[in-house]
Short mmCIF file of C-alpha atoms in Angstrom, two decimals:
data_model
loop_
_atom_site.label_atom_id
_atom_site.label_comp_id
_atom_site.label_asym_id
_atom_site.label_seq_id
_atom_site.Cartn_x
_atom_site.Cartn_y
_atom_site.Cartn_z
CA MET O 8 3.38 -19.12 -1.74
CA LYS O 9 4.58 -16.64 -4.31
CA GLY O 10 2.73 -15.73 -7.48
CA ILE O 11 3.83 -17.54 -10.53
CA GLU O 12 7.15 -15.44 -12.47
CA ARG O 13 6.27 -15.17 -15.87
CA ASP O 14 7.11 -12.50 -18.67
CA PHE O 15 3.74 -11.09 -17.97
CA GLN O 16 0.99 -12.33 -16.02
CA ASP O 17 -1.97 -13.73 -17.84
CA GLU O 18 -5.20 -12.31 -17.95
CA GLY O 19 -7.81 -13.57 -15.39
CA LEU O 20 -4.50 -15.48 -13.57
CA TYR O 21 -6.00 -15.47 -10.32
CA TYR O 22 -9.86 -14.72 -10.76
CA ASP O 23 -11.29 -17.10 -7.81
CA LEU O 24 -14.36 -17.92 -9.88
CA ARG O 25 -15.91 -20.58 -7.44
CA THR O 26 -19.41 -20.77 -7.38
CA TYR O 27 -22.43 -20.89 -4.73
CA THR O 28 -25.75 -21.91 -5.92
CA ARG O 29 -29.36 -21.44 -4.29
CA ASN O 30 -32.80 -22.08 -5.69
CA GLY O 31 -31.09 -21.54 -9.17
CA THR O 32 -29.36 -18.66 -8.87
CA VAL O 33 -25.53 -18.82 -9.19
CA PHE O 34 -23.29 -16.27 -6.95
CA TYR O 35 -19.77 -15.65 -6.99
CA PRO O 36 -18.72 -15.29 -3.35
CA TRP O 37 -14.87 -14.64 -3.76
CA ILE O 38 -14.68 -12.07 -6.44
CA PHE O 39 -14.93 -8.20 -6.02
CA SER O 40 -18.26 -6.59 -6.82
CA LYS O 41 -18.70 -3.58 -5.19
CA THR O 42 -21.49 -1.26 -6.84
CA LEU O 43 -23.43 -4.49 -7.88
CA ALA O 44 -26.32 -5.64 -6.43
CA HIS O 45 -25.67 -8.03 -3.55
CA ASP O 46 -27.90 -10.77 -2.31
CA GLU O 47 -29.77 -10.00 0.90
CA GLN O 48 -29.22 -13.32 2.55
CA THR O 49 -25.45 -13.76 1.82
CA GLY O 50 -24.08 -10.62 0.48
CA PHE O 51 -22.85 -12.19 -2.40
CA PRO O 52 -23.06 -10.84 -6.10
CA THR O 53 -24.69 -12.99 -8.81
CA LYS O 54 -22.28 -14.59 -11.22
CA GLU O 55 -24.59 -12.99 -14.04
CA ASP O 56 -23.92 -9.55 -12.91
CA VAL O 57 -20.04 -10.37 -12.37
CA ASP O 58 -19.57 -11.73 -15.96
CA LYS O 59 -21.10 -8.70 -17.56
CA VAL O 60 -18.02 -6.67 -15.59
CA LEU O 61 -15.73 -9.23 -16.81
CA ALA O 62 -16.50 -9.10 -20.52
CA ALA O 63 -16.34 -5.37 -20.20
CA GLU O 64 -12.88 -5.65 -18.70
CA LYS O 65 -11.72 -8.03 -21.32
CA GLU O 66 -13.04 -6.14 -24.10
CA PRO O 67 -14.53 -2.31 -23.21
CA THR O 68 -16.93 -1.80 -26.10
CA GLN O 69 -19.50 0.50 -25.97
CA SER O 70 -22.13 -2.53 -25.98
CA ASN O 71 -20.05 -4.52 -23.20
CA LEU O 72 -19.80 -1.36 -20.72
CA ASP O 73 -23.66 -0.59 -21.74
CA ALA O 74 -24.64 -4.42 -20.10
CA ILE O 75 -23.09 -3.74 -16.83
CA VAL O 76 -25.90 -3.64 -14.24
CA LEU O 77 -24.85 -1.95 -11.25
CA SER O 78 -27.34 -1.77 -7.91
CA ASP O 79 -30.62 -0.22 -8.61
CA SER O 80 -30.31 0.98 -4.96
CA PRO O 81 -32.40 4.26 -5.56
CA ASN O 82 -29.18 5.71 -3.29
CA ARG O 83 -26.51 4.47 -5.09
CA VAL O 84 -23.73 7.34 -5.97
CA ARG O 85 -20.97 5.25 -6.96
CA LYS O 86 -19.47 3.38 -9.91
CA LEU O 87 -16.84 0.97 -10.92
CA GLU O 88 -13.43 2.86 -10.34
CA GLY O 89 -11.24 2.70 -14.01
CA LEU O 90 -12.56 -0.70 -15.18
CA THR O 91 -11.39 0.24 -18.85
CA ASN O 92 -7.92 1.36 -17.72
CA THR O 93 -6.57 -1.81 -18.00
CA ARG O 94 -5.75 -1.36 -21.57
CA ASN O 95 -4.39 1.89 -21.20
CA LYS O 96 -0.33 2.26 -22.16
CA ASN O 97 2.30 4.47 -20.89
CA ASP O 98 4.30 6.98 -22.63
CA ILE O 99 7.42 6.50 -20.90
CA GLY O 100 9.00 3.06 -19.13
CA ALA O 101 7.47 -0.47 -19.23
CA PRO O 102 3.98 -1.08 -20.20
CA PRO O 103 1.73 -1.88 -17.28
CA GLU O 104 1.37 -5.42 -17.79
CA ALA O 105 5.25 -5.76 -17.35
CA ALA O 106 5.27 -5.97 -13.64
CA VAL O 107 5.19 -9.57 -11.83
CA PHE O 108 3.16 -9.13 -8.97
CA PRO O 109 4.85 -11.20 -6.08
CA PHE O 110 2.09 -11.94 -3.37
CA PHE O 111 -0.81 -13.60 -4.74
CA TYR O 112 -2.86 -15.34 -1.81
CA PRO O 113 -5.90 -17.50 -2.05
CA ILE O 114 -8.45 -15.95 0.07
CA ASP O 115 -9.32 -18.91 2.14
CA SER O 116 -5.60 -19.58 2.78
CA ALA O 117 -3.86 -19.10 5.96
CA GLU O 118 -1.49 -16.51 4.56
CA SER O 119 -4.88 -14.35 3.80
CA ALA O 120 -6.10 -14.94 7.40
CA PHE O 121 -2.87 -13.74 8.76
CA GLU O 122 -3.41 -10.78 6.65
CA MET O 123 -7.03 -9.78 7.83
CA ALA O 124 -6.00 -10.66 11.38
CA GLU O 125 -3.15 -8.15 10.99
CA VAL O 126 -6.05 -5.39 9.85
CA TYR O 127 -8.35 -6.22 12.84
CA ALA O 128 -5.37 -5.73 14.91
CA ARG O 129 -4.88 -2.22 13.04
CA VAL O 130 -8.54 -1.20 13.82
CA LEU O 131 -7.92 -2.17 17.48
CA LEU O 132 -4.65 -0.17 17.81
CA ARG O 133 -5.96 3.00 15.81
CA ASP O 134 -5.53 5.10 19.15
CA VAL O 135 -2.22 3.66 20.58
CA PRO O 136 0.23 5.87 19.96
CA PHE O 137 3.36 4.40 18.13
CA ALA O 138 5.59 5.60 21.04
CA ASP O 139 3.81 3.23 23.13
CA TYR O 140 3.98 -0.20 21.33
CA SER O 141 6.69 -1.32 23.53
CA THR O 142 4.25 -1.21 26.78
CA ASP O 143 0.64 -1.19 25.76
CA PRO O 144 -1.01 -4.48 26.69
CA THR O 145 -3.20 -4.90 23.57
CA VAL O 146 0.12 -4.49 21.60
CA GLN O 147 1.42 -7.54 23.56
CA MET O 148 -1.77 -9.26 22.72
CA VAL O 149 -1.67 -8.82 19.02
CA ILE O 150 1.85 -9.65 18.77
CA SER O 151 1.22 -12.86 20.48
CA ALA O 152 -1.93 -13.80 18.23
CA LEU O 153 -0.33 -13.02 15.07
CA ASN O 154 2.58 -15.30 15.97
CA GLN O 155 0.24 -18.37 16.13
CA PHE O 156 0.14 -18.02 12.53
CA PRO O 157 2.81 -20.15 10.76
CA SER O 158 2.99 -17.84 7.81
CA LYS O 159 4.02 -14.13 8.55
CA THR O 160 3.61 -13.35 4.80
CA SER O 161 5.97 -10.40 4.37
CA HIS O 162 5.36 -8.86 7.64
CA PRO O 163 8.93 -8.27 8.83
CA THR O 164 9.92 -10.21 11.72
CA SER O 165 12.95 -10.75 14.28
CA ALA O 166 14.18 -14.39 14.26
CA GLY O 167 10.97 -15.39 12.59
CA LEU O 168 8.63 -13.29 14.98
CA ILE O 169 6.85 -10.30 14.85
CA THR O 170 8.24 -7.90 17.68
CA GLU O 171 7.05 -4.24 18.97
CA LYS O 172 9.77 -2.94 16.78
CA THR O 173 8.72 -4.85 13.65
CA LEU O 174 4.44 -4.68 14.17
CA PHE O 175 3.05 -3.12 10.97
CA ARG O 176 6.36 -2.16 9.59
CA GLY O 177 7.01 -1.63 5.93
CA ILE O 178 9.48 -4.50 3.95
CA GLY O 179 12.14 -1.99 2.91
CA GLN O 180 15.55 -1.82 4.01
CA GLY O 181 16.15 0.44 6.86
CA GLU O 182 12.16 0.78 7.76
CA THR O 183 12.38 -1.03 11.41
CA VAL O 184 15.00 1.63 12.71
CA GLY O 185 14.25 4.73 14.39
CA PRO O 186 10.81 5.73 14.87
CA TYR O 187 7.56 4.15 12.93
CA ILE O 188 6.58 7.27 10.98
CA SER O 189 8.96 8.53 8.72
CA GLN O 190 10.73 12.05 9.19
CA PHE O 191 9.27 12.89 5.75
CA LEU O 192 5.97 13.20 7.50
CA TYR O 193 7.12 15.34 10.32
CA LYS O 194 9.61 18.11 9.39
CA THR O 195 8.02 21.64 8.83
CA HIS O 196 8.97 22.96 5.38
CA ARG O 197 8.13 25.95 3.00
CA TYR O 198 5.81 25.30 0.15
CA GLY O 199 7.11 28.39 -1.66
CA ALA O 200 6.58 31.26 0.54
CA TYR O 201 3.69 29.33 2.67
CA LEU O 202 5.23 27.46 5.77
CA VAL O 203 3.64 24.28 6.44
CA GLU O 204 3.37 22.63 9.51
CA GLN O 205 2.81 18.64 9.21
CA LYS O 206 -0.67 18.58 11.23
CA TYR O 207 -3.50 16.59 9.89
CA GLU O 208 -7.14 16.67 10.15
CA VAL O 209 -8.21 13.54 12.31
CA GLU O 210 -10.98 11.30 11.29
CA LEU O 211 -13.56 9.50 13.77
CA ASP O 212 -14.79 5.89 12.80
CA PRO O 213 -17.90 5.71 11.34
CA THR O 214 -20.39 2.97 12.36
CA ASN O 215 -22.53 2.56 9.17
CA MET O 216 -21.12 -0.50 8.08
CA LEU O 217 -21.26 -2.60 11.47
CA THR O 218 -24.62 -4.24 10.70
CA MET O 219 -25.21 -6.39 7.68
CA ASP O 220 -28.07 -3.81 6.19
CA GLY O 221 -25.29 -0.91 6.55
CA TRP O 222 -22.25 -3.18 5.30
CA ARG O 223 -24.54 -4.18 1.98
CA ALA O 224 -25.96 -0.68 1.42
CA VAL O 225 -22.26 0.01 0.82
CA GLN O 226 -21.56 -2.66 -1.22
CA ASN O 227 -24.36 -1.34 -3.61
CA GLY O 228 -22.72 2.14 -3.82
CA GLU O 229 -24.22 4.06 -1.61
CA ASN O 230 -22.55 6.64 0.43
CA PRO O 231 -24.44 6.90 3.37
CA ALA O 232 -22.32 8.82 6.03
CA SER O 233 -19.86 11.76 6.01
CA THR O 234 -16.89 11.99 7.23
CA VAL O 235 -16.35 13.61 10.72
CA ARG O 236 -13.08 15.32 11.70
CA ASN O 237 -12.11 16.34 15.26
CA GLY O 238 -9.49 18.62 15.41
CA THR O 239 -5.55 18.43 13.94
CA ALA O 240 -2.76 16.36 14.75
CA PHE O 241 1.09 15.22 14.30
CA VAL O 242 1.11 11.57 13.09
CA ALA O 243 1.40 9.86 16.10
CA THR O 244 -1.03 6.91 15.90
CA GLY O 245 -2.76 4.90 13.27
CA ARG O 246 -5.87 7.08 13.23
CA VAL O 247 -3.87 9.92 11.86
CA VAL O 248 -2.07 8.25 9.22
CA GLY O 249 -5.55 6.66 8.08
CA SER O 250 -6.86 10.17 7.94
CA VAL O 251 -3.65 11.22 5.78
CA VAL O 252 -4.03 8.72 3.31
CA HIS O 253 -8.03 9.12 2.66
CA ARG O 254 -8.04 11.61 0.14
CA ASP O 255 -4.73 12.59 -0.34
CA PRO O 256 -3.93 13.91 -3.89
CA LEU O 257 -2.03 11.31 -6.36
CA TYR O 258 1.57 12.50 -5.71
CA GLN O 259 1.24 14.98 -3.18
CA LEU O 260 2.98 13.47 -0.08
CA TYR O 261 6.34 12.95 -2.44
CA TYR O 262 6.23 16.20 -3.96
CA GLN O 263 6.35 17.29 -0.35
CA ALA O 264 9.10 14.74 0.60
CA ALA O 265 10.90 16.57 -2.06
CA LEU O 266 10.59 20.07 -0.33
CA VAL O 267 11.39 18.44 3.00
CA ALA O 268 14.61 16.58 1.39
CA LEU O 269 15.94 19.78 -0.10
CA GLN O 270 15.40 21.77 2.68
CA GLN O 271 16.74 19.59 4.95
CA GLY O 272 20.20 19.73 3.25
CA VAL O 273 19.84 16.52 1.08
CA GLY O 274 21.64 16.98 -2.16
CA THR O 275 20.73 15.89 -5.50
CA GLU O 276 22.11 13.22 -7.61
CA GLY O 277 21.93 14.60 -11.07
CA PHE O 278 24.68 15.89 -13.39
CA ASP O 279 27.46 17.74 -11.70
CA HIS O 280 29.94 20.18 -12.92
CA PRO O 281 32.00 23.06 -11.42
CA ALA O 282 30.68 24.92 -14.18
CA THR O 283 26.92 24.59 -14.31
CA THR O 284 24.35 23.38 -12.16
CA ALA O 285 21.92 20.46 -12.87
CA TRP O 286 18.44 21.81 -13.48
CA THR O 287 16.43 19.95 -15.67
CA THR O 288 18.83 16.93 -15.85
CA SER O 289 18.08 15.24 -12.44
CA GLY O 290 18.11 18.98 -10.73
CA PRO O 291 15.10 20.16 -8.31
CA PRO O 292 12.68 21.28 -11.33
CA ASP O 293 13.17 17.83 -12.58
CA ILE O 294 12.59 15.95 -9.14
CA PHE O 295 9.44 18.07 -8.84
CA ALA O 296 7.89 16.99 -12.17
CA SER O 297 9.12 13.41 -12.13
CA VAL O 298 7.43 12.49 -8.52
CA ALA O 299 3.92 13.74 -10.85
CA HIS O 300 4.75 12.06 -13.89
CA VAL O 301 5.94 8.88 -12.71
CA ALA O 302 2.69 8.30 -10.49
CA VAL O 303 0.16 7.88 -13.50
CA GLY O 304 2.25 5.28 -14.90
CA ALA O 305 2.21 3.29 -11.83
CA LEU O 306 -1.41 3.68 -11.54
CA ARG O 307 -1.60 2.29 -14.59
CA THR O 308 0.62 -0.96 -13.46
CA ALA O 309 -1.65 -1.16 -10.38
CA TRP O 310 -5.33 -1.37 -12.66
CA TRP O 311 -4.02 -4.03 -15.15
CA GLN O 312 -3.43 -6.20 -11.65
CA LYS O 313 -6.56 -4.81 -10.17
CA TRP O 314 -8.86 -5.60 -12.60
CA GLY O 315 -7.09 -7.72 -15.48
CA VAL O 316 -5.39 -10.29 -13.16
CA GLY O 317 -6.72 -10.33 -9.57
CA MET O 318 -10.33 -9.02 -9.00
CA ARG O 319 -9.38 -9.80 -5.18
CA ILE O 320 -12.19 -8.65 -2.85
CA ARG O 321 -11.49 -6.04 -0.08
CA PRO O 322 -11.16 -6.61 4.17
CA GLU O 323 -14.62 -5.53 4.41
CA ALA O 324 -15.58 -8.28 2.22
CA TYR O 325 -13.51 -10.80 3.99
CA ALA O 326 -14.66 -9.57 7.47
CA GLN O 327 -18.13 -10.04 6.08
CA ARG O 328 -17.48 -13.43 5.08
CA TYR O 329 -16.17 -14.76 8.17
CA GLU O 330 -19.26 -13.06 10.09
CA LEU O 331 -21.49 -15.28 7.65
CA ALA O 332 -19.39 -18.50 8.85
CA ARG O 333 -19.88 -17.51 12.32
CA THR O 334 -23.51 -16.68 12.54
CA GLN O 335 -24.80 -18.81 9.47
CA PRO O 336 -23.03 -22.32 10.11
CA GLN O 337 -25.20 -24.02 7.34
CA LEU O 338 -23.19 -22.21 4.30
CA LEU O 339 -20.06 -23.69 5.92
CA SER O 340 -20.76 -26.86 3.62
CA ASP O 341 -22.60 -25.10 0.99
CA VAL O 342 -20.14 -22.12 0.09
CA PRO O 343 -16.76 -23.32 -1.15
CA GLY O 344 -13.92 -22.01 0.93
CA LEU O 345 -15.83 -20.68 3.57
CA ALA O 346 -15.30 -23.34 6.15
CA ALA O 347 -11.26 -22.97 5.41
CA LEU O 348 -11.52 -19.38 5.86
CA LYS O 349 -13.41 -19.48 9.53
CA ASN O 350 -10.68 -22.19 10.54
CA ASN O 351 -7.58 -20.16 9.48
CA ILE O 352 -8.94 -16.51 10.71
CA GLU O 353 -9.70 -18.01 14.16
CA LEU O 354 -5.93 -18.94 14.79
CA ALA O 355 -5.80 -15.57 15.98
CA THR O 356 -8.73 -16.20 18.55
CA ASP O 357 -7.68 -13.34 20.82
CA ILE O 358 -7.76 -10.69 18.13
CA ILE O 359 -11.18 -11.99 17.18
CA ASN O 360 -12.75 -11.90 20.80
CA ALA O 361 -11.19 -8.28 20.81
CA VAL O 362 -12.84 -7.43 17.47
CA LEU O 363 -16.09 -8.64 18.88
CA ALA O 364 -15.85 -6.69 22.00
CA ASP O 365 -14.59 -3.56 20.40
CA ASN O 366 -17.60 -3.70 17.75
CA GLU O 367 -20.25 -4.52 20.57
CA ALA O 368 -19.03 -1.22 22.62
CA ARG O 369 -19.45 0.57 19.05
CA VAL O 370 -22.86 -0.30 18.19
CA GLY O 371 -24.12 -2.69 21.07
CA ASN O 372 -23.55 -6.20 19.01
CA GLN O 373 -20.96 -8.55 18.71
CA THR O 374 -20.08 -8.65 14.87
CA ALA O 375 -16.75 -9.88 13.46
CA LEU O 376 -17.65 -7.23 10.45
CA LEU O 377 -14.82 -4.38 9.92
CA ALA O 378 -14.91 -1.22 11.50
CA VAL O 379 -13.78 0.62 8.42
CA MET O 380 -12.50 4.30 9.02
CA TYR O 381 -13.82 5.62 6.15
CA PRO O 382 -18.30 5.89 5.87
CA GLU O 383 -17.94 4.89 2.15
CA GLY O 384 -16.02 1.84 2.86
CA SER O 385 -13.17 0.96 0.11
CA PRO O 386 -12.62 2.38 -2.94
CA THR O 387 -15.04 0.79 -5.82
CA HIS O 388 -11.95 -1.14 -7.53
CA PRO O 389 -10.46 -4.38 -6.24
CA THR O 390 -7.81 -4.23 -3.60
CA LEU O 391 -4.89 -6.00 -4.86
CA PRO O 392 -2.21 -4.19 -5.39
CA GLY O 393 -2.93 -1.11 -3.60
CA GLY O 394 -3.09 2.14 -5.97
CA HIS O 395 -1.17 4.08 -2.97
CA ALA O 396 1.04 1.71 -2.70
CA ALA O 397 2.24 1.26 -6.12
CA VAL O 398 2.31 5.28 -6.51
CA ALA O 399 4.57 5.02 -3.39
CA GLY O 400 6.67 2.61 -4.40
CA ALA O 401 7.37 4.37 -8.09
CA CYS O 402 7.65 7.86 -6.48
CA VAL O 403 9.90 6.92 -3.55
CA THR O 404 12.00 4.95 -6.03
CA VAL O 405 12.41 8.08 -8.26
CA LEU O 406 13.31 10.31 -4.96
CA LYS O 407 15.82 8.00 -4.02
CA ALA O 408 17.74 7.70 -7.19
CA MET O 409 17.44 11.57 -8.17
CA LEU O 410 18.42 12.64 -4.47
CA LYS O 411 21.73 12.16 -2.95
CA THR O 412 21.31 9.29 -0.55
CA PHE O 413 25.07 7.80 -0.59
CA ASP O 414 28.22 9.21 0.24
CA ASP O 415 30.15 7.45 -2.02
CA ASP O 416 29.77 6.22 -5.82
CA ALA O 417 29.73 2.76 -5.18
CA GLY O 418 26.80 3.01 -3.14
CA THR O 419 28.27 1.56 -0.05
CA ILE O 420 27.89 4.30 2.37
CA GLU O 421 24.65 5.52 2.97
CA THR O 422 23.58 8.82 3.75
CA LYS O 423 22.82 9.29 7.44
CA TRP O 424 19.68 11.11 8.46
CA VAL O 425 20.68 12.52 11.87
CA THR O 426 23.52 14.98 11.08
CA SER O 427 24.99 18.27 12.63
CA SER O 428 22.33 20.31 10.71
CA ARG O 429 19.51 17.16 10.56
CA THR O 430 17.45 15.93 13.78
CA ALA O 431 14.95 12.88 13.99
CA SER O 432 11.76 13.97 15.56
CA GLN O 433 8.53 11.84 16.57
CA SER O 434 5.28 13.04 18.04
CA VAL O 435 3.80 11.08 21.24
CA ASP O 436 0.54 13.02 22.07
CA GLY O 437 -0.18 14.60 18.44
CA GLN O 438 0.12 17.98 19.21
CA ASN O 439 4.20 18.25 19.83
CA LEU O 440 7.13 16.97 18.29
CA VAL O 441 10.07 15.78 20.42
CA SER O 442 13.47 14.73 19.27
CA TYR O 443 14.02 10.95 18.76
CA SER O 444 17.20 9.81 20.81
CA ASP O 445 16.92 6.26 20.92
CA ALA O 446 20.30 4.36 20.09
CA ASP O 447 19.24 3.69 16.65
CA ALA O 448 18.75 7.21 15.98
CA ALA O 449 22.27 7.15 14.57
CA ASP O 450 21.86 4.44 12.30
CA MET O 451 18.61 5.95 10.31
CA THR O 452 19.35 6.88 6.81
CA VAL O 453 17.93 9.03 4.05
CA ASN O 454 17.18 5.88 2.27
CA GLY O 455 15.21 4.29 5.26
CA GLU O 456 13.21 7.36 5.94
CA LEU O 457 12.23 7.54 1.98
CA ASN O 458 11.52 3.48 2.33
CA LYS O 459 9.34 4.17 5.64
CA LEU O 460 7.49 7.04 3.74
CA ALA O 461 6.16 4.50 1.10
CA SER O 462 5.12 1.63 3.85
CA ASN O 463 3.58 4.67 5.78
CA VAL O 464 1.28 5.73 3.17
CA ALA O 465 0.65 2.52 1.55
CA LEU O 466 0.27 0.48 5.04
CA GLY O 467 -1.63 3.56 6.38
CA ARG O 468 -4.45 2.11 4.19
CA ASP O 469 -4.53 -0.78 6.01
CA PHE O 470 -5.15 1.38 9.29
CA GLY O 471 -8.43 2.48 7.39
CA GLY O 472 -9.50 -0.68 7.07
CA VAL O 473 -9.56 -1.13 3.08
CA HIS O 474 -6.59 -3.06 2.24
CA PHE O 475 -4.32 -6.18 3.22
CA ARG O 476 -0.58 -6.11 3.84
CA ALA O 477 0.01 -8.08 0.29
CA ASP O 478 -1.40 -5.08 -1.88
CA ASN O 479 0.84 -3.02 -0.31
CA ASP O 480 4.40 -4.68 -0.11
CA GLY O 481 3.51 -6.18 -3.51
CA GLY O 482 2.26 -2.81 -4.70
CA ILE O 483 5.41 -0.65 -3.62
CA LEU O 484 7.57 -3.35 -5.38
CA ALA O 485 5.24 -3.12 -8.42
CA GLY O 486 6.20 0.69 -8.72
CA GLU O 487 9.41 0.27 -8.01
CA ASP O 488 9.72 -1.94 -11.23
CA TYR O 489 7.80 0.49 -13.10
CA ALA O 490 9.95 3.73 -11.65
CA ILE O 491 13.22 1.72 -12.82
CA SER O 492 11.93 1.30 -16.52
CA TYR O 493 10.91 5.19 -16.37
CA LEU O 494 14.32 6.36 -15.17
CA VAL O 495 15.91 4.19 -17.82
CA GLU O 496 13.92 6.10 -20.44
CA LYS O 497 14.43 9.23 -18.68
CA LEU O 498 17.84 9.40 -19.11
CA LYS O 499 17.73 8.80 -22.89
CA ALA O 500 16.36 12.29 -23.22
CA TYR O 501 19.24 13.92 -21.17
CA ALA O 502 21.97 15.05 -23.76
CA GLU O 503 24.54 14.48 -21.04
CA ALA O 504 23.57 10.95 -20.63
CA SER O 505 22.86 10.05 -24.50
CA ILE O 506 25.07 12.14 -26.25
CA TYR O 507 28.08 13.83 -24.28
CA ASN O 508 28.49 11.01 -21.94
CA THR O 509 28.97 13.56 -18.84
CA PHE O 510 26.65 11.90 -16.86
CA GLU O 511 26.26 7.95 -16.29
CA GLY O 512 22.77 7.81 -14.31
CA TRP O 513 21.68 7.40 -10.94
CA THR O 514 22.69 4.89 -8.11
CA LEU O 515 19.88 3.48 -6.13
CA GLN O 516 19.03 1.02 -3.15
CA LYS O 517 15.92 -0.90 -4.07
CA PHE O 518 13.65 -1.55 -1.10
CA ASP O 519 15.08 -5.11 -0.85
CA GLY O 520 18.52 -3.32 0.23
CA SER O 521 20.48 -4.24 -3.22
CA VAL O 522 21.92 -1.46 -5.02
CA VAL O 523 22.04 -1.04 -8.84
CA LYS O 524 23.31 1.63 -11.25
CA ILE O 525 20.19 2.96 -13.69
CA THR O 526 21.77 4.06 -16.97
CA ALA O 527 20.20 4.50 -19.93
CA SER O 528 20.45 1.26 -21.38
CA GLY O 529 19.65 -0.35 -18.16
CA THR O 530 20.65 -1.42 -14.84
CA ARG O 531 24.10 -2.78 -13.62
CA ARG O 532 25.82 -3.03 -10.24
CA PRO O 533 27.55 0.26 -9.38
CA ARG O 534 31.42 0.20 -10.09
CA GLY O 535 33.20 -0.61 -6.81
CA TRP O 536 30.09 -2.00 -5.09
CA GLN O 537 30.08 -4.69 -2.90
CA ARG O 538 27.47 -7.30 -1.26
CA PRO O 539 26.46 -5.54 1.85
CA LEU O 540 26.43 -7.08 5.53
CA TRP O 541 22.85 -6.81 5.78
CA PRO O 542 20.57 -9.47 4.18
CA VAL O 543 19.01 -9.28 1.05
CA HIS O 544 15.08 -9.14 1.90
CA ARG O 545 13.56 -12.36 1.48
CA PHE O 546 10.74 -11.40 -1.35
CA TRP O 547 13.67 -9.94 -3.56
CA ARG O 548 12.92 -11.52 -7.12
CA ARG O 549 14.59 -10.05 -10.66
CA SER O 550 12.56 -8.51 -13.16
CA LYS O 551 13.38 -9.40 -16.76
CA TYR O 552 12.92 -5.64 -17.44
CA TYR O 553 15.33 -3.87 -15.07
CA GLY O 554 16.88 -4.39 -12.19
#
């Protein structure tokens, strides 16, 4: 069920405007509405309130913005995030509307149910070390349950099935090789004169959203609890990943990755001559600046899709709709899509039963509400695509292009991660780094570890409970599309590329494994490139604009 491929995706193309009416009041059960008022019986927003948001999105005039009615809760502290940003333009690269988003699934479909089951599974496995996935019994239960779904959407599989090695991994080439966590999130590095050991503050789960009243308070824009932190750790579990990506500044982890790469001996792919360095032509200063600059354009790309195309609900809302279906069966015939949602998510019976038991242990009550890791729940913008994901896709694309990730000009011999001067690490207990010496260590590549970084960040938000897989796998690809257009335009500012023809451009391995040469006139296959033996990812799609 791929999105329709077109030059631009029409405004409102995937708005789910099905309605439910009770006592003359019309509600929208299936469209994003956080910070608006939510019905005490169902948790749905009214059509009247949402329509005012839609009008302001389409035409953000002062009068339309003034007409928006947020929740009147005296404890509301939040408001809609970036509603007017859909009208912004990029100063370099493709316009925000240009990215064709590949993964839109109806909210009551089997595909969406699979992705909700995956979110539930991540909650259950938050504290299981990634290094223990091959032996942990809950992991085995989760894998068996997820494999009951006929469609695994974009989740990596082996022979059509999720395995211990593919569970929760990203879609990029090389992401199922080596440890789950990217080497770029493990390596100690220098930030100027400051030595950075990558231990991160660990956040504990709140319980404020595990009752209907608490859930509704958060939907109404309240933020009733504070984040509780408990020490620091290397990234060994989903909990640590979720903590890392809770409040990380926009491009922090990619600037950090550039530092790690250069300090680990990864070279640059910029202009090269025996008499002079590249410097601002894809040298280190240019790389550091570019991962910052590309990020805001990627966010604009995501925001157009979020508000202008999809307005898709968050996992915390999906879980609440399922809880309604469980506990108020009279709604199944009245709310369009609710019965289908219930039937589809219950393909994962073992996961559902484990969630009910887990929540009972947390709050003394069996509920299917989602144990979101953050007390405020999700951000106050729609779920798809993930902003973290679009930025990850864009920043990692810039890094893969501007760093030396191939040992040949044709883009067929990838630069290995493990060399005589570079080792692979992992953390099992969160307090120590140990050598990773499994047989596939020799197959780890710089490209693969950068792809992992993008997915660790993007899908790390799923461990927090605030995104679905489609948001992030698709967001990464949207960010990649924008970044390629950004790099094409960037080359036009290089005298070496546009005037003197001493620098042709960059060789990039895209997330799907295909290789392109980025030049000032667009993209093409590198000279001497041959199709690799590994398969191009099944969700590869051609952009009209670049690549």
